[in-house]
Amino acid sequence: MNAVQVDWSYDELLESHPVEEPLFAGGVRCHGGFDSDGNYVSPRTKNRWPAIRAWQEQRAAQFGTPLLDIALDTWPGAYPSVAQAKFLLRSGVPDPIIARLTQIGTVEGFGSMIRYSQIPDLQRCFDEPVQGTGMWHLGRGLYEAHARDEAGYKGEGGHKQMWFAARDIAFEHPLTEDQTQTMMDRMFAYGGGPGSGSSSLEPFFPDVDYDLEFLIWSMARLLLIEISAFHIFAWAEEVLADTDLVAGDGEAAHMVSYIRADEAPHVEYLKTTLSEMRDRTFVASSGARVPGTEVIGRIWERARAESVGTRHESNVRLVRGEIEHALESRPNGKDLLAEFDNLAA
Ligand SMILES: [Fe+2]
Ligand SMILES: [Fe+2]
């Protein structure tokens, strides 16, 4: 008899560990906190981690297939690189780095949208039972926990506020609200706007429930963003830990490490739910059966190609635009840009 608990309530999945000391970032109460040994504890993980592990074990035992995954080196490293970012800071041009941190925080805030995802009746969409799986819990706490982690909840800051706090600690409150808005308008004009990028409006599988295909597209894209973001975390931690170049005695880098820790359950539940779908048989509206390997395989492959292709390029363009904007008003701007480009690995 399998004693591992796979059914969890909404409230259980949102439950946090008690913490000894809450996390404050730039005077704002944020989620998570520290245990009695001073270790950071991610929010809403008291049951979410054991649940994800249980669904993973259950899936491996049932299907014996590997978990869907993709290597971090699928994507090039961060742009600008650590060396290029430090060069800008040393040259007295912090604005592109400030803009980058603001952009990351803003995009994290969009994560709250996930709670509005349309989730169809999943059991109707699959041949095999789905109760007690990760996918069964998407609308039963997993998406809500994810939304709260990214955008904060009630009086508690989430990643959006934590990135802004990291920026404000490192650069000593560099922006007013108006400046932030102007910067974001400019950046998203270069990049084509949040959520832009090529995407087929035509469903790949017209016979499969449209909401389900849409849900899979969003999960695949989100997982690719979550995994590739580890390059950004490594970059930000290294740049913000340089106490010669930024303020705050390394506190901003610590803040980024807390955010990074919170991302791990996002990556794991998304990998798990996509794998659960891949291992099952889709029931199309005509009653036809479509192997999950085909549905998930085709969507994942296209989303992966977009992520390393058009999406990556549009992000580099957006960041590049900010760097050129900051340098163009400087008398030695052209020389600095040439030196910056020479530092590209
Ligand atoms: Fe996040
Ligand atoms: Fe995340």
mmCIF file of C-alpha atoms and ligand atoms in Angstrom:
data_model
loop_
_atom_site.group_PDB
_atom_site.id
_atom_site.type_symbol
_atom_site.label_atom_id
_atom_site.label_comp_id
_atom_site.label_asym_id
_atom_site.label_seq_id
_atom_site.Cartn_x
_atom_site.Cartn_y
_atom_site.Cartn_z
ATOM 1 C CA MET A 1 0.000 0.000 0.000
ATOM 2 C CA ASN A 2 1.367 3.327 -1.058
ATOM 3 C CA ALA A 3 1.232 5.585 1.965
ATOM 4 C CA VAL A 4 2.514 8.678 0.194
ATOM 5 C CA GLN A 5 -0.065 11.478 0.264
ATOM 6 C CA VAL A 6 -0.983 12.659 -3.242
ATOM 7 C CA ASP A 7 -4.257 14.474 -2.534
ATOM 8 C CA TRP A 8 -3.801 17.902 -0.994
ATOM 9 C CA SER A 9 -6.287 20.621 -0.248
ATOM 10 C CA TYR A 10 -6.030 24.173 -1.557
ATOM 11 C CA ASP A 11 -5.239 25.459 1.932
ATOM 12 C CA GLU A 12 -2.586 22.811 2.488
ATOM 13 C CA LEU A 13 -0.768 23.744 -0.719
ATOM 14 C CA LEU A 14 -0.706 27.378 0.373
ATOM 15 C CA GLU A 15 0.526 26.687 3.893
ATOM 16 C CA SER A 16 3.871 28.149 4.976
ATOM 17 C CA HIS A 17 6.402 26.946 7.512
ATOM 18 C CA PRO A 18 6.448 29.023 10.659
ATOM 19 C CA VAL A 19 9.460 31.335 10.526
ATOM 20 C CA GLU A 20 11.585 32.722 13.330
ATOM 21 C CA GLU A 21 12.066 36.041 11.584
ATOM 22 C CA PRO A 22 10.125 37.432 8.609
ATOM 23 C CA LEU A 23 11.867 38.800 5.531
ATOM 24 C CA PHE A 24 11.923 42.556 5.162
ATOM 25 C CA ALA A 25 13.212 44.006 1.920
ATOM 26 C CA GLY A 26 13.781 47.728 1.785
ATOM 27 C CA GLY A 27 11.283 48.247 4.596
ATOM 28 C CA VAL A 28 8.624 46.116 2.894
ATOM 29 C CA ARG A 29 7.426 42.938 4.575
ATOM 30 C CA CYS A 30 8.001 40.168 2.035
ATOM 31 C CA HIS A 31 7.049 36.525 1.907
ATOM 32 C CA GLY A 32 9.251 33.837 3.401
ATOM 33 C CA GLY A 33 11.593 34.318 6.327
ATOM 34 C CA PHE A 34 14.361 32.739 8.327
ATOM 35 C CA ASP A 35 14.426 29.663 10.560
ATOM 36 C CA SER A 36 16.145 29.510 13.939
ATOM 37 C CA ASP A 37 19.481 28.806 12.193
ATOM 38 C CA GLY A 38 19.089 31.888 10.027
ATOM 39 C CA ASN A 39 18.407 29.904 6.835
ATOM 40 C CA TYR A 40 15.951 31.362 4.333
ATOM 41 C CA VAL A 41 12.652 29.470 4.085
ATOM 42 C CA SER A 42 10.530 29.900 0.935
ATOM 43 C CA PRO A 43 6.843 30.743 1.411
ATOM 44 C CA ARG A 44 4.025 28.210 0.937
ATOM 45 C CA THR A 45 6.363 25.236 0.789
ATOM 46 C CA LYS A 46 5.366 23.366 3.966
ATOM 47 C CA ASN A 47 3.195 20.962 1.970
ATOM 48 C CA ARG A 48 3.906 22.078 -1.600
ATOM 49 C CA TRP A 49 7.367 20.457 -1.640
ATOM 50 C CA PRO A 50 6.250 17.114 -0.142
ATOM 51 C CA ALA A 51 3.299 17.161 -2.559
ATOM 52 C CA ILE A 52 5.463 17.771 -5.632
ATOM 53 C CA ARG A 53 7.879 15.029 -4.552
ATOM 54 C CA ALA A 54 4.981 12.619 -4.015
ATOM 55 C CA TRP A 55 3.509 13.329 -7.486
ATOM 56 C CA GLN A 56 6.947 12.858 -9.004
ATOM 57 C CA GLU A 57 7.450 9.503 -7.275
ATOM 58 C CA GLN A 58 3.961 8.387 -8.222
ATOM 59 C CA ARG A 59 4.489 9.303 -11.885
ATOM 60 C CA ALA A 60 7.877 7.600 -12.072
ATOM 61 C CA ALA A 61 6.424 4.444 -10.513
ATOM 62 C CA GLN A 62 3.411 4.431 -12.867
ATOM 63 C CA PHE A 63 5.084 5.286 -16.148
ATOM 64 C CA GLY A 64 8.811 4.732 -15.609
ATOM 65 C CA THR A 65 9.698 7.603 -17.941
ATOM 66 C CA PRO A 66 12.144 10.396 -17.190
ATOM 67 C CA LEU A 67 10.840 13.782 -16.076
ATOM 68 C CA LEU A 68 10.590 16.342 -18.864
ATOM 69 C CA ASP A 69 13.691 18.509 -18.628
ATOM 70 C CA ILE A 70 15.988 20.800 -20.547
ATOM 71 C CA ALA A 71 19.584 21.796 -19.811
ATOM 72 C CA LEU A 72 20.326 25.342 -18.712
ATOM 73 C CA ASP A 73 23.097 25.594 -21.326
ATOM 74 C CA THR A 74 20.391 25.378 -24.017
ATOM 75 C CA TRP A 75 20.350 29.173 -23.654
ATOM 76 C CA PRO A 76 23.301 31.523 -23.989
ATOM 77 C CA GLY A 77 24.414 33.251 -20.772
ATOM 78 C CA ALA A 78 22.985 36.537 -19.534
ATOM 79 C CA TYR A 79 23.136 39.715 -21.623
ATOM 80 C CA PRO A 80 24.951 41.865 -20.733
ATOM 81 C CA SER A 81 27.491 39.448 -19.251
ATOM 82 C CA VAL A 82 28.785 39.922 -15.698
ATOM 83 C CA ALA A 83 31.987 41.483 -17.093
ATOM 84 C CA GLN A 84 29.995 43.850 -19.324
ATOM 85 C CA ALA A 85 27.654 44.829 -16.491
ATOM 86 C CA LYS A 86 30.572 45.547 -14.179
ATOM 87 C CA PHE A 87 32.251 47.560 -16.932
ATOM 88 C CA LEU A 88 29.140 49.761 -17.204
ATOM 89 C CA LEU A 89 29.027 50.235 -13.429
ATOM 90 C CA ARG A 90 32.739 51.077 -13.281
ATOM 91 C CA SER A 91 32.255 53.558 -16.115
ATOM 92 C CA GLY A 92 29.544 55.360 -14.145
ATOM 93 C CA VAL A 93 26.690 54.044 -16.337
ATOM 94 C CA PRO A 94 24.428 52.142 -13.916
ATOM 95 C CA ASP A 95 21.180 52.999 -15.737
ATOM 96 C CA PRO A 96 21.011 49.909 -17.978
ATOM 97 C CA ILE A 97 21.534 47.657 -14.943
ATOM 98 C CA ILE A 98 18.900 49.553 -12.972
ATOM 99 C CA ALA A 99 16.575 49.210 -15.978
ATOM 100 C CA ARG A 100 17.266 45.480 -16.230
ATOM 101 C CA LEU A 101 16.429 44.879 -12.555
ATOM 102 C CA THR A 102 13.278 46.978 -12.918
ATOM 103 C CA GLN A 103 12.267 45.027 -16.003
ATOM 104 C CA ILE A 104 12.809 41.674 -14.277
ATOM 105 C CA GLY A 105 10.738 42.776 -11.276
ATOM 106 C CA THR A 106 7.965 44.059 -13.539
ATOM 107 C CA VAL A 107 7.814 40.829 -15.524
ATOM 108 C CA GLU A 108 7.742 38.813 -12.270
ATOM 109 C CA GLY A 109 4.715 40.876 -11.279
ATOM 110 C CA PHE A 110 2.887 39.693 -14.425
ATOM 111 C CA GLY A 111 3.081 36.228 -12.812
ATOM 112 C CA SER A 112 -0.074 37.065 -10.874
ATOM 113 C CA MET A 113 -2.022 36.506 -14.129
ATOM 114 C CA ILE A 114 -1.513 32.775 -13.806
ATOM 115 C CA ARG A 115 -4.358 32.569 -11.288
ATOM 116 C CA TYR A 116 -6.795 33.497 -14.088
ATOM 117 C CA SER A 117 -5.785 30.537 -16.285
ATOM 118 C CA GLN A 118 -8.709 28.599 -17.749
ATOM 119 C CA ILE A 119 -8.406 25.004 -16.652
ATOM 120 C CA PRO A 120 -10.787 22.573 -18.351
ATOM 121 C CA ASP A 121 -12.210 19.460 -16.704
ATOM 122 C CA LEU A 122 -8.966 17.511 -16.935
ATOM 123 C CA GLN A 123 -10.455 14.078 -16.345
ATOM 124 C CA ARG A 124 -12.620 14.551 -19.441
ATOM 125 C CA CYS A 125 -9.447 15.266 -21.470
ATOM 126 C CA PHE A 126 -7.474 12.119 -20.562
ATOM 127 C CA ASP A 127 -8.060 8.380 -20.770
ATOM 128 C CA GLU A 128 -6.164 7.567 -17.587
ATOM 129 C CA PRO A 129 -7.168 8.770 -14.117
ATOM 130 C CA VAL A 130 -5.788 12.163 -13.172
ATOM 131 C CA GLN A 131 -6.961 12.608 -9.594
ATOM 132 C CA GLY A 132 -4.092 12.830 -7.128
ATOM 133 C CA THR A 133 -1.659 14.133 -9.744
ATOM 134 C CA GLY A 134 0.116 17.452 -10.011
ATOM 135 C CA MET A 135 -2.112 18.567 -12.907
ATOM 136 C CA TRP A 136 -5.184 17.876 -10.787
ATOM 137 C CA HIS A 137 -3.876 20.425 -8.312
ATOM 138 C CA LEU A 138 -3.107 23.243 -10.788
ATOM 139 C CA GLY A 139 -6.372 24.987 -9.993
ATOM 140 C CA ARG A 140 -6.386 23.589 -6.463
ATOM 141 C CA GLY A 141 -3.586 25.673 -5.000
ATOM 142 C CA LEU A 142 -0.553 25.310 -7.289
ATOM 143 C CA TYR A 143 -1.341 28.257 -9.562
ATOM 144 C CA GLU A 144 -2.480 30.410 -6.655
ATOM 145 C CA ALA A 145 0.755 29.720 -4.733
ATOM 146 C CA HIS A 146 2.755 30.534 -7.861
ATOM 147 C CA ALA A 147 0.845 33.805 -8.435
ATOM 148 C CA ARG A 148 1.437 34.877 -4.829
ATOM 149 C CA ASP A 149 5.148 33.994 -5.007
ATOM 150 C CA GLU A 150 5.657 36.169 -8.086
ATOM 151 C CA ALA A 151 3.526 39.206 -7.390
ATOM 152 C CA GLY A 152 3.064 39.216 -3.613
ATOM 153 C CA TYR A 153 -0.171 38.823 -1.730
ATOM 154 C CA LYS A 154 -2.117 41.251 0.427
ATOM 155 C CA GLY A 155 0.417 43.142 2.538
ATOM 156 C CA GLU A 156 3.289 40.801 1.704
ATOM 157 C CA GLY A 157 5.745 41.491 -1.097
ATOM 158 C CA GLY A 158 6.679 38.790 -3.591
ATOM 159 C CA HIS A 159 9.358 38.597 -6.252
ATOM 160 C CA LYS A 160 8.274 41.825 -7.909
ATOM 161 C CA GLN A 161 8.873 43.755 -4.694
ATOM 162 C CA MET A 162 12.023 41.746 -3.870
ATOM 163 C CA TRP A 163 13.692 42.603 -7.210
ATOM 164 C CA PHE A 164 12.772 46.255 -6.726
ATOM 165 C CA ALA A 165 14.202 46.093 -3.207
ATOM 166 C CA ALA A 166 17.429 44.509 -4.508
ATOM 167 C CA ARG A 167 17.711 47.359 -7.012
ATOM 168 C CA ASP A 168 16.976 50.014 -4.389
ATOM 169 C CA ILE A 169 19.508 48.571 -1.950
ATOM 170 C CA ALA A 170 22.243 48.260 -4.579
ATOM 171 C CA PHE A 171 21.653 51.628 -6.244
ATOM 172 C CA GLU A 172 20.174 53.568 -3.328
ATOM 173 C CA HIS A 173 16.669 54.240 -4.610
ATOM 174 C CA PRO A 174 17.581 55.342 -8.118
ATOM 175 C CA LEU A 175 14.091 55.831 -9.544
ATOM 176 C CA THR A 176 10.867 57.701 -8.898
ATOM 177 C CA GLU A 177 7.544 56.131 -9.925
ATOM 178 C CA ASP A 178 7.421 58.337 -13.031
ATOM 179 C CA GLN A 179 10.937 57.419 -14.063
ATOM 180 C CA THR A 180 10.095 53.743 -13.663
ATOM 181 C CA GLN A 181 7.075 54.116 -15.908
ATOM 182 C CA THR A 182 9.029 56.022 -18.587
ATOM 183 C CA MET A 183 11.743 53.380 -18.506
ATOM 184 C CA MET A 184 9.273 50.519 -18.834
ATOM 185 C CA ASP A 185 7.423 52.236 -21.696
ATOM 186 C CA ARG A 186 10.738 52.670 -23.495
ATOM 187 C CA MET A 187 11.921 49.102 -22.866
ATOM 188 C CA PHE A 188 8.737 47.424 -23.912
ATOM 189 C CA ALA A 189 8.689 49.574 -27.056
ATOM 190 C CA TYR A 190 12.072 48.109 -28.090
ATOM 191 C CA GLY A 191 11.159 44.600 -27.123
ATOM 192 C CA GLY A 192 7.682 44.493 -28.586
ATOM 193 C CA GLY A 193 5.788 44.383 -25.305
ATOM 194 C CA PRO A 194 5.299 41.844 -22.561
ATOM 195 C CA GLY A 195 4.324 38.449 -23.813
ATOM 196 C CA SER A 196 5.185 39.311 -27.397
ATOM 197 C CA GLY A 197 6.938 36.921 -29.678
ATOM 198 C CA SER A 198 5.798 34.581 -32.356
ATOM 199 C CA SER A 199 2.970 32.370 -31.330
ATOM 200 C CA SER A 200 0.606 30.449 -33.464
ATOM 201 C CA LEU A 201 -3.001 31.394 -32.950
ATOM 202 C CA GLU A 202 -4.007 28.291 -34.838
ATOM 203 C CA PRO A 203 -4.118 25.358 -32.450
ATOM 204 C CA PHE A 204 -1.780 22.462 -33.234
ATOM 205 C CA PHE A 205 -4.471 19.987 -32.235
ATOM 206 C CA PRO A 206 -7.867 21.410 -33.255
ATOM 207 C CA ASP A 207 -9.605 18.309 -31.988
ATOM 208 C CA VAL A 208 -8.158 18.653 -28.483
ATOM 209 C CA ASP A 209 -9.944 20.936 -25.983
ATOM 210 C CA TYR A 210 -8.791 24.457 -26.853
ATOM 211 C CA ASP A 211 -8.424 25.511 -23.220
ATOM 212 C CA LEU A 212 -6.232 22.479 -22.587
ATOM 213 C CA GLU A 213 -3.941 23.193 -25.538
ATOM 214 C CA PHE A 214 -3.728 26.835 -24.461
ATOM 215 C CA LEU A 215 -2.946 25.731 -20.895
ATOM 216 C CA ILE A 216 -0.136 23.481 -22.137
ATOM 217 C CA TRP A 217 1.333 26.292 -24.246
ATOM 218 C CA SER A 218 1.351 28.601 -21.233
ATOM 219 C CA MET A 219 2.876 25.955 -18.976
ATOM 220 C CA ALA A 220 5.585 25.085 -21.504
ATOM 221 C CA ARG A 221 6.486 28.753 -22.039
ATOM 222 C CA LEU A 222 6.429 29.455 -18.336
ATOM 223 C CA LEU A 223 8.662 26.472 -17.559
ATOM 224 C CA LEU A 224 11.172 27.571 -20.202
ATOM 225 C CA ILE A 225 11.200 31.077 -18.718
ATOM 226 C CA GLU A 226 11.607 29.699 -15.191
ATOM 227 C CA ILE A 227 14.528 27.451 -16.168
ATOM 228 C CA SER A 228 16.340 29.983 -18.364
ATOM 229 C CA ALA A 229 15.932 32.589 -15.588
ATOM 230 C CA PHE A 230 18.614 30.764 -13.600
ATOM 231 C CA HIS A 231 21.143 32.509 -15.890
ATOM 232 C CA ILE A 232 19.677 35.840 -14.759
ATOM 233 C CA PHE A 233 19.864 34.855 -11.097
ATOM 234 C CA ALA A 234 23.516 33.841 -11.384
ATOM 235 C CA TRP A 235 24.250 37.086 -13.238
ATOM 236 C CA ALA A 236 22.403 39.315 -10.780
ATOM 237 C CA GLU A 237 23.898 37.597 -7.738
ATOM 238 C CA GLU A 238 27.425 38.049 -9.058
ATOM 239 C CA VAL A 239 26.980 41.669 -10.122
ATOM 240 C CA LEU A 240 25.144 42.717 -6.952
ATOM 241 C CA ALA A 241 27.648 40.938 -4.688
ATOM 242 C CA ASP A 242 30.452 43.258 -5.844
ATOM 243 C CA THR A 243 30.709 45.620 -2.909
ATOM 244 C CA ASP A 244 33.127 47.891 -4.783
ATOM 245 C CA LEU A 245 30.505 48.614 -7.418
ATOM 246 C CA VAL A 246 27.152 48.499 -5.636
ATOM 247 C CA ALA A 247 25.832 49.570 -2.231
ATOM 248 C CA GLY A 248 24.275 47.452 0.490
ATOM 249 C CA ASP A 249 27.136 45.150 1.543
ATOM 250 C CA GLY A 250 25.901 42.240 -0.554
ATOM 251 C CA GLU A 251 22.327 42.382 0.782
ATOM 252 C CA ALA A 252 20.930 42.858 -2.737
ATOM 253 C CA ALA A 253 22.651 39.644 -3.862
ATOM 254 C CA HIS A 254 21.170 37.812 -0.867
ATOM 255 C CA MET A 255 17.722 39.014 -1.896
ATOM 256 C CA VAL A 256 18.221 37.505 -5.353
ATOM 257 C CA SER A 257 19.313 34.207 -3.779
ATOM 258 C CA TYR A 258 16.022 34.080 -1.829
ATOM 259 C CA ILE A 259 14.046 34.661 -5.021
ATOM 260 C CA ARG A 260 16.053 31.908 -6.730
ATOM 261 C CA ALA A 261 15.215 29.474 -3.918
ATOM 262 C CA ASP A 262 11.500 30.265 -4.313
ATOM 263 C CA GLU A 263 11.619 29.461 -8.044
ATOM 264 C CA ALA A 264 12.624 25.833 -7.522
ATOM 265 C CA PRO A 265 9.086 24.562 -6.721
ATOM 266 C CA HIS A 266 7.757 26.395 -9.812
ATOM 267 C CA VAL A 267 10.190 24.543 -12.041
ATOM 268 C CA GLU A 268 9.445 21.199 -10.398
ATOM 269 C CA TYR A 269 5.640 21.329 -10.462
ATOM 270 C CA LEU A 270 5.598 22.503 -14.089
ATOM 271 C CA LYS A 271 7.984 19.709 -15.153
ATOM 272 C CA THR A 272 5.836 17.237 -13.250
ATOM 273 C CA THR A 273 2.463 18.286 -14.678
ATOM 274 C CA LEU A 274 3.749 18.422 -18.265
ATOM 275 C CA SER A 275 5.291 14.943 -17.809
ATOM 276 C CA GLU A 276 2.007 13.602 -16.392
ATOM 277 C CA MET A 277 0.209 14.826 -19.517
ATOM 278 C CA ARG A 278 2.906 13.488 -21.846
ATOM 279 C CA ASP A 279 2.626 10.026 -20.275
ATOM 280 C CA ARG A 280 -1.151 9.871 -20.727
ATOM 281 C CA THR A 281 -3.548 9.603 -23.673
ATOM 282 C CA PHE A 282 -5.510 12.683 -24.719
ATOM 283 C CA VAL A 283 -9.189 12.248 -25.465
ATOM 284 C CA ALA A 284 -10.118 14.573 -28.341
ATOM 285 C CA SER A 285 -13.609 16.036 -28.741
ATOM 286 C CA SER A 286 -14.318 13.585 -31.577
ATOM 287 C CA GLY A 287 -13.476 10.772 -29.168
ATOM 288 C CA ALA A 288 -10.187 10.111 -30.983
ATOM 289 C CA ARG A 289 -7.181 9.224 -28.849
ATOM 290 C CA VAL A 290 -3.951 11.189 -29.242
ATOM 291 C CA PRO A 291 -0.748 10.056 -27.494
ATOM 292 C CA GLY A 292 0.465 12.577 -24.930
ATOM 293 C CA THR A 293 3.973 12.239 -26.344
ATOM 294 C CA GLU A 294 2.666 13.767 -29.561
ATOM 295 C CA VAL A 295 0.752 16.677 -27.988
ATOM 296 C CA ILE A 296 3.359 17.613 -25.394
ATOM 297 C CA GLY A 297 6.237 16.765 -27.746
ATOM 298 C CA ARG A 298 5.127 19.120 -30.530
ATOM 299 C CA ILE A 299 4.183 21.997 -28.243
ATOM 300 C CA TRP A 300 7.338 21.655 -26.164
ATOM 301 C CA GLU A 301 9.544 21.580 -29.259
ATOM 302 C CA ARG A 302 7.961 24.739 -30.690
ATOM 303 C CA ALA A 303 8.024 26.563 -27.345
ATOM 304 C CA ARG A 304 11.685 25.589 -26.894
ATOM 305 C CA ALA A 305 12.587 26.906 -30.361
ATOM 306 C CA GLU A 306 10.811 30.218 -29.599
ATOM 307 C CA SER A 307 12.519 30.496 -26.238
ATOM 308 C CA VAL A 308 16.056 30.154 -27.615
ATOM 309 C CA GLY A 309 15.153 32.014 -30.815
ATOM 310 C CA THR A 310 12.731 34.911 -31.145
ATOM 311 C CA ARG A 311 12.087 35.375 -27.426
ATOM 312 C CA HIS A 312 15.761 35.422 -26.548
ATOM 313 C CA GLU A 313 16.547 37.825 -29.395
ATOM 314 C CA SER A 314 13.759 40.214 -28.486
ATOM 315 C CA ASN A 315 14.985 40.298 -24.895
ATOM 316 C CA VAL A 316 18.557 41.042 -25.968
ATOM 317 C CA ARG A 317 17.220 43.811 -28.225
ATOM 318 C CA LEU A 318 15.316 45.303 -25.318
ATOM 319 C CA VAL A 319 18.359 45.317 -23.021
ATOM 320 C CA ARG A 320 20.634 46.543 -25.820
ATOM 321 C CA GLY A 321 18.260 49.439 -26.472
ATOM 322 C CA GLU A 322 18.613 50.547 -22.843
ATOM 323 C CA ILE A 323 22.417 50.373 -23.023
ATOM 324 C CA GLU A 324 22.558 52.456 -26.211
ATOM 325 C CA HIS A 325 20.050 54.897 -24.748
ATOM 326 C CA ALA A 326 22.221 55.395 -21.651
ATOM 327 C CA LEU A 327 25.400 55.837 -23.683
ATOM 328 C CA GLU A 328 24.181 58.068 -26.504
ATOM 329 C CA SER A 329 24.053 61.206 -24.365
ATOM 330 C CA ARG A 330 27.658 60.761 -23.174
ATOM 331 C CA PRO A 331 30.508 62.477 -24.987
ATOM 332 C CA ASN A 332 32.560 59.238 -24.855
ATOM 333 C CA GLY A 333 29.505 57.045 -25.427
ATOM 334 C CA LYS A 334 30.722 55.550 -28.710
ATOM 335 C CA ASP A 335 34.058 54.499 -27.198
ATOM 336 C CA LEU A 336 32.333 53.015 -24.164
ATOM 337 C CA LEU A 337 29.960 51.026 -26.388
ATOM 338 C CA ALA A 338 32.877 49.696 -28.436
ATOM 339 C CA GLU A 339 34.700 48.662 -25.264
ATOM 340 C CA PHE A 340 31.500 47.117 -23.923
ATOM 341 C CA ASP A 341 31.069 45.074 -27.104
ATOM 342 C CA ASN A 342 34.707 43.955 -26.967
ATOM 343 C CA LEU A 343 34.005 42.378 -23.590
ATOM 344 C CA ALA A 344 31.471 39.984 -25.111
ATOM 345 C CA ALA A 345 32.742 36.490 -24.531
HETATM 346 FE FE FE B 1 9.656 34.615 -9.583
HETATM 347 FE FE FE B 2 8.684 31.646 -10.873
#
